[in-house]
mmCIF file of C-alpha atoms in Angstrom:
data_model
loop_
_atom_site.group_PDB
_atom_site.id
_atom_site.type_symbol
_atom_site.label_atom_id
_atom_site.label_comp_id
_atom_site.label_asym_id
_atom_site.label_seq_id
_atom_site.Cartn_x
_atom_site.Cartn_y
_atom_site.Cartn_z
ATOM 1 C CA UNK A 1 11.953 3.736 13.803
ATOM 2 C CA UNK A 2 14.662 4.917 16.187
ATOM 3 C CA UNK A 3 15.179 1.361 17.470
ATOM 4 C CA UNK A 4 15.408 0.075 13.900
ATOM 5 C CA UNK A 5 17.927 2.770 12.936
ATOM 6 C CA UNK A 6 20.116 1.931 15.939
ATOM 7 C CA UNK A 7 19.982 -1.761 15.047
ATOM 8 C CA UNK A 8 21.021 -1.106 11.434
ATOM 9 C CA UNK A 9 23.778 1.231 12.649
ATOM 10 C CA UNK A 10 25.193 -1.500 14.902
ATOM 11 C CA UNK A 11 25.208 -3.921 11.953
ATOM 12 C CA UNK A 12 26.967 -1.308 9.835
ATOM 13 C CA UNK A 13 29.643 -0.860 12.507
ATOM 14 C CA UNK A 14 30.226 -4.611 12.572
ATOM 15 C CA UNK A 15 30.682 -4.661 8.810
ATOM 16 C CA UNK A 16 32.984 -1.627 8.893
ATOM 17 C CA UNK A 17 35.123 -3.352 11.525
ATOM 18 C CA UNK A 18 35.203 -6.493 9.402
ATOM 19 C CA UNK A 19 36.351 -4.469 6.391
ATOM 20 C CA UNK A 20 39.391 -3.267 8.344
ATOM 21 C CA UNK A 21 40.226 -6.776 9.523
ATOM 22 C CA UNK A 22 39.680 -8.226 6.065
ATOM 23 C CA UNK A 23 42.494 -6.090 4.612
ATOM 24 C CA UNK A 24 44.862 -7.684 7.128
ATOM 25 C CA UNK A 25 43.564 -11.142 6.140
ATOM 26 C CA UNK A 26 44.216 -10.443 2.453
ATOM 27 C CA UNK A 27 47.748 -9.274 3.291
ATOM 28 C CA UNK A 28 48.385 -12.558 5.127
ATOM 29 C CA UNK A 29 47.116 -14.552 2.158
ATOM 30 C CA UNK A 30 49.240 -12.504 -0.256
ATOM 31 C CA UNK A 31 52.371 -13.240 1.775
ATOM 32 C CA UNK A 32 51.508 -16.930 1.791
ATOM 33 C CA UNK A 33 51.036 -16.912 -1.984
ATOM 34 C CA UNK A 34 54.360 -15.093 -2.583
ATOM 35 C CA UNK A 35 56.156 -17.611 -0.382
ATOM 36 C CA UNK A 36 54.172 -20.497 -1.891
ATOM 37 C CA UNK A 37 53.305 -21.435 1.702
ATOM 38 C CA UNK A 38 50.159 -23.524 1.336
ATOM 39 C CA UNK A 39 50.077 -24.327 5.063
ATOM 40 C CA UNK A 40 49.991 -20.622 5.956
ATOM 41 C CA UNK A 41 47.140 -19.972 3.482
ATOM 42 C CA UNK A 42 45.234 -22.979 4.860
ATOM 43 C CA UNK A 43 45.699 -21.686 8.390
ATOM 44 C CA UNK A 44 44.292 -18.252 7.483
ATOM 45 C CA UNK A 45 41.280 -19.898 5.861
ATOM 46 C CA UNK A 46 40.594 -22.306 8.739
ATOM 47 C CA UNK A 47 41.055 -19.762 11.517
ATOM 48 C CA UNK A 48 39.571 -16.640 9.921
ATOM 49 C CA UNK A 49 37.714 -16.942 6.632
ATOM 50 C CA UNK A 50 35.633 -20.015 7.435
ATOM 51 C CA UNK A 51 34.451 -18.395 10.687
ATOM 52 C CA UNK A 52 33.701 -15.139 8.853
ATOM 53 C CA UNK A 53 31.433 -16.986 6.423
ATOM 54 C CA UNK A 54 29.531 -18.482 9.341
ATOM 55 C CA UNK A 55 29.199 -15.144 11.126
ATOM 56 C CA UNK A 56 27.894 -13.267 8.104
ATOM 57 C CA UNK A 57 25.334 -15.986 7.431
ATOM 58 C CA UNK A 58 23.640 -14.910 10.653
ATOM 59 C CA UNK A 59 20.025 -13.901 9.980
ATOM 60 C CA UNK A 60 20.448 -10.678 11.951
ATOM 61 C CA UNK A 61 21.961 -9.111 8.840
ATOM 62 C CA UNK A 62 18.644 -9.684 7.034
ATOM 63 C CA UNK A 63 17.289 -6.607 8.821
ATOM 64 C CA UNK A 64 18.976 -4.427 6.209
ATOM 65 C CA UNK A 65 16.411 -5.780 3.717
ATOM 66 C CA UNK A 66 13.678 -3.794 5.496
ATOM 67 C CA UNK A 67 15.140 -0.645 3.924
ATOM 68 C CA UNK A 68 13.377 -1.747 0.715
ATOM 69 C CA UNK A 69 9.988 -1.050 2.308
ATOM 70 C CA UNK A 70 9.409 2.530 1.180
ATOM 71 C CA UNK A 71 6.526 3.313 3.559
ATOM 72 C CA UNK A 72 8.149 4.459 6.814
ATOM 73 C CA UNK A 73 5.155 3.642 9.032
ATOM 74 C CA UNK A 74 4.919 0.072 7.738
ATOM 75 C CA UNK A 75 8.688 -0.382 8.025
ATOM 76 C CA UNK A 76 8.651 0.908 11.615
ATOM 77 C CA UNK A 77 5.961 -1.503 12.793
ATOM 78 C CA UNK A 78 7.441 -4.480 10.992
ATOM 79 C CA UNK A 79 10.932 -3.840 12.356
ATOM 80 C CA UNK A 80 9.567 -3.448 15.895
ATOM 81 C CA UNK A 81 7.745 -6.792 15.650
ATOM 82 C CA UNK A 82 10.766 -8.624 14.222
ATOM 83 C CA UNK A 83 13.131 -7.148 16.818
ATOM 84 C CA UNK A 84 10.651 -8.339 19.450
ATOM 85 C CA UNK A 85 10.836 -11.824 17.927
ATOM 86 C CA UNK A 86 14.630 -11.761 18.078
ATOM 87 C CA UNK A 87 14.516 -10.672 21.720
ATOM 88 C CA UNK A 88 12.465 -13.826 22.411
ATOM 89 C CA UNK A 89 15.108 -16.029 20.761
ATOM 90 C CA UNK A 90 13.114 -16.583 17.600
ATOM 91 C CA UNK A 91 15.337 -16.959 14.526
ATOM 92 C CA UNK A 92 14.171 -14.303 12.078
ATOM 93 C CA UNK A 93 14.597 -14.339 8.289
ATOM 94 C CA UNK A 94 13.633 -11.322 6.172
ATOM 95 C CA UNK A 95 13.330 -11.351 2.402
ATOM 96 C CA UNK A 96 12.578 -7.992 0.800
ATOM 97 C CA UNK A 97 14.947 -7.983 -2.143
ATOM 98 C CA UNK A 98 13.519 -5.043 -4.104
ATOM 99 C CA UNK A 99 11.649 -1.802 -3.381
ATOM 100 C CA UNK A 100 8.029 -2.284 -2.333
ATOM 101 C CA UNK A 101 5.480 0.361 -1.318
ATOM 102 C CA UNK A 102 2.354 -1.790 -0.698
ATOM 103 C CA UNK A 103 0.434 1.291 -1.824
ATOM 104 C CA UNK A 104 -2.602 -0.571 -3.208
ATOM 105 C CA UNK A 105 -3.960 -0.936 0.294
ATOM 106 C CA UNK A 106 -4.476 1.670 2.997
ATOM 107 C CA UNK A 107 -1.335 1.879 5.132
ATOM 108 C CA UNK A 108 -3.294 1.480 8.390
ATOM 109 C CA UNK A 109 -4.937 -1.679 7.069
ATOM 110 C CA UNK A 110 -1.577 -3.133 6.002
ATOM 111 C CA UNK A 111 -0.105 -2.282 9.420
ATOM 112 C CA UNK A 112 -3.046 -3.891 11.216
ATOM 113 C CA UNK A 113 -2.798 -7.076 9.141
ATOM 114 C CA UNK A 114 0.967 -7.384 9.507
ATOM 115 C CA UNK A 115 0.775 -6.691 13.243
ATOM 116 C CA UNK A 116 -1.801 -9.454 13.753
ATOM 117 C CA UNK A 117 0.048 -11.977 11.581
ATOM 118 C CA UNK A 118 3.433 -11.238 13.131
ATOM 119 C CA UNK A 119 2.061 -11.258 16.710
ATOM 120 C CA UNK A 120 0.470 -14.656 16.055
ATOM 121 C CA UNK A 121 3.629 -15.929 14.381
ATOM 122 C CA UNK A 122 5.852 -14.862 17.280
ATOM 123 C CA UNK A 123 3.526 -16.387 19.862
ATOM 124 C CA UNK A 124 3.344 -19.712 18.024
ATOM 125 C CA UNK A 125 7.047 -19.832 17.195
ATOM 126 C CA UNK A 126 8.010 -19.363 20.841
ATOM 127 C CA UNK A 127 6.236 -22.642 21.631
ATOM 128 C CA UNK A 128 7.920 -24.574 18.809
ATOM 129 C CA UNK A 129 10.908 -26.868 19.232
ATOM 130 C CA UNK A 130 12.902 -24.683 16.822
ATOM 131 C CA UNK A 131 11.495 -21.113 17.023
ATOM 132 C CA UNK A 132 11.770 -19.407 13.639
ATOM 133 C CA UNK A 133 9.871 -16.807 11.628
ATOM 134 C CA UNK A 134 10.175 -15.730 8.019
ATOM 135 C CA UNK A 135 8.769 -12.564 6.465
ATOM 136 C CA UNK A 136 8.956 -12.211 2.699
ATOM 137 C CA UNK A 137 7.598 -9.280 0.680
ATOM 138 C CA UNK A 138 8.037 -9.266 -3.050
ATOM 139 C CA UNK A 139 6.421 -8.439 -6.386
ATOM 140 C CA UNK A 140 5.178 -11.097 -8.762
ATOM 141 C CA UNK A 141 3.849 -10.007 -12.155
ATOM 142 C CA UNK A 142 1.029 -7.551 -11.286
ATOM 143 C CA UNK A 143 0.812 -8.383 -7.554
ATOM 144 C CA UNK A 144 2.447 -7.582 -4.232
ATOM 145 C CA UNK A 145 2.980 -10.747 -2.165
ATOM 146 C CA UNK A 146 3.393 -10.904 1.616
ATOM 147 C CA UNK A 147 4.374 -14.193 3.224
ATOM 148 C CA UNK A 148 4.534 -14.781 6.986
ATOM 149 C CA UNK A 149 5.712 -18.246 7.953
ATOM 150 C CA UNK A 150 6.537 -19.569 11.403
ATOM 151 C CA UNK A 151 7.418 -22.800 13.095
ATOM 152 C CA UNK A 152 4.740 -24.422 15.296
ATOM 153 C CA UNK A 153 4.721 -27.013 18.040
ATOM 154 C CA UNK A 154 2.157 -29.209 16.285
ATOM 155 C CA UNK A 155 2.857 -31.167 13.106
ATOM 156 C CA UNK A 156 0.078 -29.119 11.479
ATOM 157 C CA UNK A 157 -2.886 -26.915 12.400
ATOM 158 C CA UNK A 158 -6.482 -27.384 11.273
ATOM 159 C CA UNK A 159 -6.969 -24.263 9.145
ATOM 160 C CA UNK A 160 -10.655 -24.720 8.318
ATOM 161 C CA UNK A 161 -11.958 -22.409 11.073
ATOM 162 C CA UNK A 162 -9.059 -20.098 11.898
ATOM 163 C CA UNK A 163 -10.788 -17.024 10.421
ATOM 164 C CA UNK A 164 -14.029 -17.579 12.386
ATOM 165 C CA UNK A 165 -14.677 -14.938 15.029
ATOM 166 C CA UNK A 166 -13.883 -16.336 18.476
ATOM 167 C CA UNK A 167 -12.169 -19.503 17.194
ATOM 168 C CA UNK A 168 -8.651 -20.131 18.437
ATOM 169 C CA UNK A 169 -6.447 -23.135 19.036
ATOM 170 C CA UNK A 170 -4.955 -21.235 21.995
ATOM 171 C CA UNK A 171 -7.996 -21.304 24.270
ATOM 172 C CA UNK A 172 -11.132 -19.318 25.006
ATOM 173 C CA UNK A 173 -11.599 -15.571 24.547
ATOM 174 C CA UNK A 174 -9.142 -15.554 21.630
ATOM 175 C CA UNK A 175 -9.413 -15.674 17.878
ATOM 176 C CA UNK A 176 -10.307 -12.026 17.185
ATOM 177 C CA UNK A 177 -7.137 -11.157 15.242
ATOM 178 C CA UNK A 178 -7.492 -13.380 12.186
ATOM 179 C CA UNK A 179 -11.185 -12.523 11.959
ATOM 180 C CA UNK A 180 -10.128 -8.878 11.720
ATOM 181 C CA UNK A 181 -7.657 -9.753 8.973
ATOM 182 C CA UNK A 182 -10.459 -11.401 7.020
ATOM 183 C CA UNK A 183 -12.753 -8.374 7.503
ATOM 184 C CA UNK A 184 -10.073 -5.964 6.309
ATOM 185 C CA UNK A 185 -9.261 -8.012 3.227
ATOM 186 C CA UNK A 186 -12.979 -8.189 2.374
ATOM 187 C CA UNK A 187 -12.775 -4.435 1.666
ATOM 188 C CA UNK A 188 -10.309 -5.067 -1.134
ATOM 189 C CA UNK A 189 -11.571 -7.148 -4.085
ATOM 190 C CA UNK A 190 -8.016 -7.321 -5.422
ATOM 191 C CA UNK A 191 -6.629 -8.853 -2.192
ATOM 192 C CA UNK A 192 -6.707 -12.467 -1.018
ATOM 193 C CA UNK A 193 -5.104 -14.691 1.593
ATOM 194 C CA UNK A 194 -4.036 -18.326 1.491
ATOM 195 C CA UNK A 195 -3.186 -20.409 4.536
ATOM 196 C CA UNK A 196 -1.259 -23.648 4.785
ATOM 197 C CA UNK A 197 0.157 -25.781 7.576
ATOM 198 C CA UNK A 198 2.399 -28.836 7.423
ATOM 199 C CA UNK A 199 5.663 -30.238 8.757
ATOM 200 C CA UNK A 200 5.581 -27.983 11.863
ATOM 201 C CA UNK A 201 5.175 -24.850 9.757
ATOM 202 C CA UNK A 202 2.296 -22.397 9.454
ATOM 203 C CA UNK A 203 2.151 -20.000 6.482
ATOM 204 C CA UNK A 204 -0.066 -17.057 5.573
ATOM 205 C CA UNK A 205 0.279 -15.665 2.041
ATOM 206 C CA UNK A 206 -1.411 -12.400 1.080
ATOM 207 C CA UNK A 207 -1.649 -11.356 -2.556
ATOM 208 C CA UNK A 208 -2.577 -7.774 -3.433
ATOM 209 C CA UNK A 209 -3.085 -7.165 -7.125
ATOM 210 C CA UNK A 210 -1.809 -3.799 -8.285
ATOM 211 C CA UNK A 211 -4.686 -1.813 -9.756
ATOM 212 C CA UNK A 212 -3.757 0.539 -12.594
#
């Protein structure tokens, strides 16, 4: 959690610095408008604003979305895994647009599942031509949805046996993680998982229906 807090603080400092610079940019544009100097306005846009748009499109700012995960333990583990992915040059995208608690499943079970899925995603993405990983957590009607998607080296993976104990496309003595995910989800009648793979992408989608 400390690492996550420091990361968010560094992003905040970047934005605060940008705010100061942006006031100067607006002043330059105002002067150009008052003088009807289109060339000066164009120069400010080309040299400053266009680059700013590119910089703030960087996926590292997505980490602020993790603040919407209300369970601190889950947020800590997820942030640690995603920071690990970034450190391995995996492009990370995070979509958690509204508050989620994931309270319809035991926190330890959620943490175990997310750890396994994210570890697998990071490992596979590192082997892909364009390493990338997306985590999305959102609510849909009466369900909490968790999506973990990553790029893969292969065009697609045969998903028919991936939850079998001991089966792995990575070699022998592997394949325990996804079997554990399946065993955990079996304890929750309201939870399910869907897997898909195509166009060099592998996706796991967990749906947890909220029980009243």
